[in-house]
Every structure is written in C-alpha cells, then in structure tokens.
Amino acid sequence: MSAADATAVRAVTRTRGRFRVALSVGVALIAAWTVVAALWPALAPYDPEAQDPLARFLAPGGAHLLGTDQFGRDTFSRMLAGARPVLQVAPPATVLGVLLGTAIGLAAGTLGGLVDEIIMRVLDAVAIFPAVIATVLFVALAGRSVTVMVLVIAGAFTPIVARSVRAATLVEREKAYVEAVRLRGGSTVREILPNIGPTVLVEATSRFGDAIFAAATLSFLGLGQPPGSPDWGASVSDNRLWLTVAPWTVLAPALAIASLVVGIALTADALRGRREHA
C-alpha cells in the first residue's frame, strides 16, 4: 500500500469514527428523553402542577434543583413532565409525514410525465401556504388537540419528503436493474423502494428534529398544548415575561428542547455521513 493510500484509509477511518461517536451521542440523548417521557411520574420530585405561593421564584438549589416559577411550581419536575407532550406529537407527525411524502414522491418519480407534473405543482401550492395560518384554521375547525397538531405538522412535512424521495427515485429509475424489471413487466416500485431506503431514513430523522421544534412552537403560540401545561413550548411562553427575574424558568424547557433536537441532528448527520462514505 502506498503512502497516499494509507493516508486515505486513515482519513476514512477517522471520518467513520466521528460518525460513530455522533451516532452514539445522538441516540443516547434521544433514548434519555424517551425514558423521561415514559417514566417522568416516577422521576419528578414534585407534582408539576402543584402550586405554592410561598415558594415563588426560588432560585435553583436546595429542595428545588432548578428553582420554581411564578406559581411556586417546581421547574425541574415541569421540565421532566414536558417531555411527554412533545413526544406524543413529534414521532407520529414524523411517521405520517414521511409515509405520505414517500408514497407521493415515489409515485411522482416512477410514473413521470404529466402525473409527475401535476403532483409537483400541487405540492408547490401546499408548500407555499403558511403553516401558522393552516394551524389556526385547523384549531378553529377541529379544536385544540394532539391529533390536530400531528396532522398540521405532518402536512407541512409531506411536500419536503416527497421532493427528496422523488429526486432519489428519478436517479434509481434510470439504472439498469429498473429497466430490466420494466422489460419483464414487473413492478418497478417494488425494486426502487428498497434502494431509496437510506434517503427515507435520513428524511425521517431530519423531520423528527423539525417536528420537535414545530410542536414546541405551536404550544408557544397557544395553538397546541393549553397554557399552564408542563409542555416545553407552553412553559417558555408562560415564563417569558419573567426572564429577567427568573431566567431558569425559561432556560430549563428551552435547553430541554435544544438537547433533544441536537441528539436528533447528530443522529441524522451520522446516518447521512455513513451513507455518503459507505
């Protein structure tokens, strides 16, 4: 092996090592918050809804690890409890958006021609419609609920996923194995779908992070979880007026959102990098 080849091998090894570390850290963060969402009643030291007027704005430390808010509620307990509402919305919204986007993108890329043109123009129309306005309309018609949040977020993700899947499908459609299947009269979709799996996986992890932000944003705007709930977005909204008095009441849920999104981003980047350097 030449010196240049050895250097290239070492570079690839280091790159793959970084991807493994990123993937491990990302999965660990996601797993940690998933466990918290499932077990928070056993982990929280206080009832996240319990109010104590005599314990308003206590600084972090002592009996309250992350202090208390304007109603004397324990910030740490509310941060733990807030993981569940977010993870009740983001995963199903991601799954629904990815499934719809994959089906639409695969159909557009496989069929091509006029069908492809019609599908893409419809997706363009959906994509330019403001998500906040769509959410307001859905909430006005169907009421505030987890189901409405899931549908709105999934609807926003569908065109994005469909475009990526369509692009991957167009690449695969031109390959020899697809032409061979077409000549045999077989199903090209059945052959193409496994080969665009990595694209779908990367889209799923990327959209999962976006869904966390979207769910928190909707709650912050009062379009998701009701005000006063321990949901992270609602907690930031409820306490933003007290940021200079009790910054921990905003920082705790904000950092919780950031840590989960970072974990998902690391996982998505690692999967994307491993696919590109495979």
XYZ file of C-alpha atoms in Angstrom, residues 37-278:
242
model
C -41.237 10.898 28.792
C -42.326 7.391 29.756
C -41.280 7.442 33.416
C -41.465 11.092 34.492
C -44.090 10.462 37.229
C -41.544 8.255 38.995
C -38.629 10.633 38.306
C -40.180 14.013 39.142
C -39.629 15.048 42.775
C -42.836 17.155 42.825
C -46.212 17.313 41.147
C -45.540 19.589 38.137
C -48.973 21.207 38.566
C -48.724 21.777 42.341
C -48.622 25.472 43.272
C -47.028 27.016 46.351
C -47.472 30.817 46.625
C -44.851 30.912 49.392
C -42.207 29.406 47.116
C -42.465 31.765 44.126
C -39.282 32.375 42.098
C -36.992 30.344 44.296
C -33.507 30.189 42.788
C -32.080 26.818 41.728
C -30.668 24.756 44.554
C -31.766 23.202 47.772
C -35.131 21.451 47.639
C -35.775 22.707 44.092
C -32.931 21.697 41.793
C -33.907 24.146 39.022
C -35.869 26.603 41.137
C -39.552 27.467 40.911
C -41.767 29.634 38.696
C -44.256 32.439 39.409
C -46.739 29.991 40.897
C -44.190 28.183 43.026
C -44.199 25.123 40.752
C -41.017 23.059 40.591
C -39.172 23.827 37.343
C -37.275 20.526 37.243
C -40.469 18.474 37.608
C -42.159 20.516 34.887
C -39.170 20.041 32.580
C -39.356 16.263 33.031
C -43.128 16.189 32.551
C -42.836 18.371 29.437
C -41.044 15.623 27.535
C -44.207 13.561 27.187
C -46.452 16.087 25.356
C -43.708 16.821 22.820
C -43.005 13.140 22.182
C -46.715 12.425 21.874
C -46.794 14.725 18.840
C -43.408 14.623 17.089
C -42.994 10.859 16.377
C -46.487 10.257 14.915
C -46.297 13.503 12.934
C -42.920 12.444 11.558
C -44.101 8.949 10.666
C -47.257 10.224 8.976
C -45.422 12.952 7.059
C -42.678 10.560 5.912
C -45.153 7.870 4.845
C -47.272 10.321 2.837
C -44.236 12.051 1.363
C -42.607 8.761 0.410
C -45.756 7.477 -1.278
C -46.282 10.715 -3.217
C -42.625 11.161 -4.164
C -42.298 7.539 -5.247
C -45.435 7.797 -7.377
C -44.292 11.037 -8.997
C -40.792 9.767 -9.724
C -41.922 6.380 -11.002
C -44.819 7.489 -13.192
C -43.196 10.665 -14.526
C -44.698 12.720 -17.337
C -47.972 14.563 -16.774
C -48.664 12.768 -13.485
C -45.349 13.918 -12.097
C -46.007 17.486 -13.232
C -49.459 17.592 -11.627
C -48.211 16.127 -8.342
C -45.317 18.567 -8.089
C -47.499 21.603 -8.830
C -49.948 20.515 -6.105
C -47.049 20.106 -3.682
C -45.803 23.580 -4.593
C -49.212 25.016 -3.761
C -49.295 23.198 -0.420
C -45.740 24.204 0.457
C -46.296 27.948 -0.014
C -49.393 28.022 2.220
C -48.293 29.433 5.619
C -48.230 26.673 8.237
C -49.348 29.012 11.032
C -52.475 30.052 9.108
C -53.242 26.399 8.365
C -52.852 25.601 12.049
C -55.183 28.425 13.103
C -57.806 27.177 10.644
C -57.479 23.583 11.851
C -57.711 24.628 15.500
C -60.778 26.766 14.736
C -62.483 23.882 12.919
C -61.401 20.876 14.975
C -60.384 22.344 18.321
C -57.069 22.181 20.106
C -55.802 18.589 20.355
C -52.808 16.331 19.822
C -54.444 14.973 16.668
C -54.686 18.436 15.116
C -51.027 19.141 15.893
C -49.976 15.825 14.346
C -51.979 16.454 11.178
C -50.720 20.010 10.734
C -47.062 19.106 11.240
C -47.326 16.018 9.026
C -48.979 18.109 6.313
C -46.126 20.610 6.440
C -43.504 17.860 6.111
C -45.157 15.886 3.321
C -44.039 18.141 0.397
C -40.464 18.278 1.732
C -40.179 14.499 1.995
C -41.940 13.986 -1.345
C -39.386 16.153 -3.149
C -36.414 14.268 -1.688
C -37.941 10.875 -2.422
C -38.878 11.930 -5.952
C -35.298 13.063 -6.626
C -33.904 9.749 -5.349
C -36.497 7.828 -7.372
C -35.576 9.653 -10.583
C -31.949 8.628 -10.080
C -32.839 4.990 -9.452
C -35.330 4.882 -12.327
C -32.542 5.359 -14.858
C -30.463 2.419 -13.624
C -30.142 -0.859 -15.498
C -31.881 -3.028 -12.918
C -35.056 -0.938 -13.163
C -35.027 -1.166 -16.950
C -34.646 -4.946 -16.675
C -37.654 -5.127 -14.350
C -39.652 -2.908 -16.688
C -38.873 -5.170 -19.653
C -40.014 -8.208 -17.651
C -43.259 -6.417 -16.853
C -42.524 -6.423 -13.139
C -43.201 -3.763 -10.513
C -40.534 -1.065 -10.634
C -41.827 0.433 -7.383
C -41.069 -2.788 -5.528
C -37.496 -2.702 -6.831
C -36.876 1.022 -6.332
C -38.272 1.340 -2.808
C -35.528 -0.656 -1.000
C -32.843 1.338 -2.813
C -34.205 4.701 -1.681
C -34.448 3.452 1.903
C -31.377 5.439 3.062
C -32.924 8.647 1.702
C -36.169 7.936 3.535
C -34.289 7.170 6.768
C -32.317 10.417 6.625
C -35.503 12.358 5.870
C -37.236 10.707 8.839
C -34.506 11.661 11.302
C -34.262 15.196 9.924
C -38.016 15.737 10.025
C -38.144 14.325 13.571
C -35.984 17.209 14.780
C -38.142 19.677 12.864
C -41.250 18.137 14.432
C -39.884 18.757 17.937
C -39.402 22.425 17.096
C -42.801 22.625 15.387
C -44.645 21.072 18.337
C -42.896 23.412 20.778
C -43.613 26.412 18.539
C -47.314 25.600 18.267
C -47.559 25.281 22.056
C -45.636 28.540 22.483
C -48.171 30.282 20.223
C -51.071 28.792 22.178
C -52.113 26.548 19.285
C -51.052 23.253 20.837
C -50.964 22.310 24.477
C -53.048 24.637 26.706
C -51.322 27.445 28.625
C -50.114 26.333 32.022
C -49.339 22.790 30.893
C -45.809 21.484 31.531
C -45.212 21.238 27.778
C -41.833 22.787 26.921
C -43.159 25.294 24.405
C -46.014 26.361 26.675
C -43.594 26.699 29.600
C -41.348 29.053 27.612
C -44.404 31.099 26.625
C -45.785 31.248 30.177
C -42.482 32.343 31.719
C -41.005 34.646 29.060
C -42.271 37.738 30.895
C -40.223 36.701 33.904
C -36.998 36.075 32.024
C -35.074 38.824 33.819
C -36.490 37.854 37.218
C -36.275 34.058 36.990
C -34.344 33.054 33.846
C -34.241 29.399 34.923
C -37.975 29.056 34.253
C -37.305 29.710 30.540
C -33.841 28.195 30.217
C -34.864 24.776 31.577
C -37.510 23.979 28.910
C -35.505 25.765 26.200
C -32.395 23.684 26.933
C -34.532 20.537 27.043
C -35.798 21.287 23.529
C -32.282 22.087 22.348
C -30.751 18.896 23.781
C -33.345 16.658 22.150
C -33.042 18.442 18.793
C -29.241 18.231 18.978
C -29.497 14.492 19.618
C -31.720 14.053 16.590
C -29.467 16.269 14.447
C -26.370 14.271 15.428
C -28.167 11.049 14.549
C -29.338 12.409 11.202
C -25.877 13.751 10.308
C -24.221 10.469 11.266
C -26.651 8.451 9.147
C -26.225 10.839 6.216
C -22.445 10.756 6.532
C -22.300 6.975 6.758
C -24.430 6.697 3.623
C -22.221 9.135 1.699
C -18.986 7.419 2.808
C -20.216 3.859 2.505
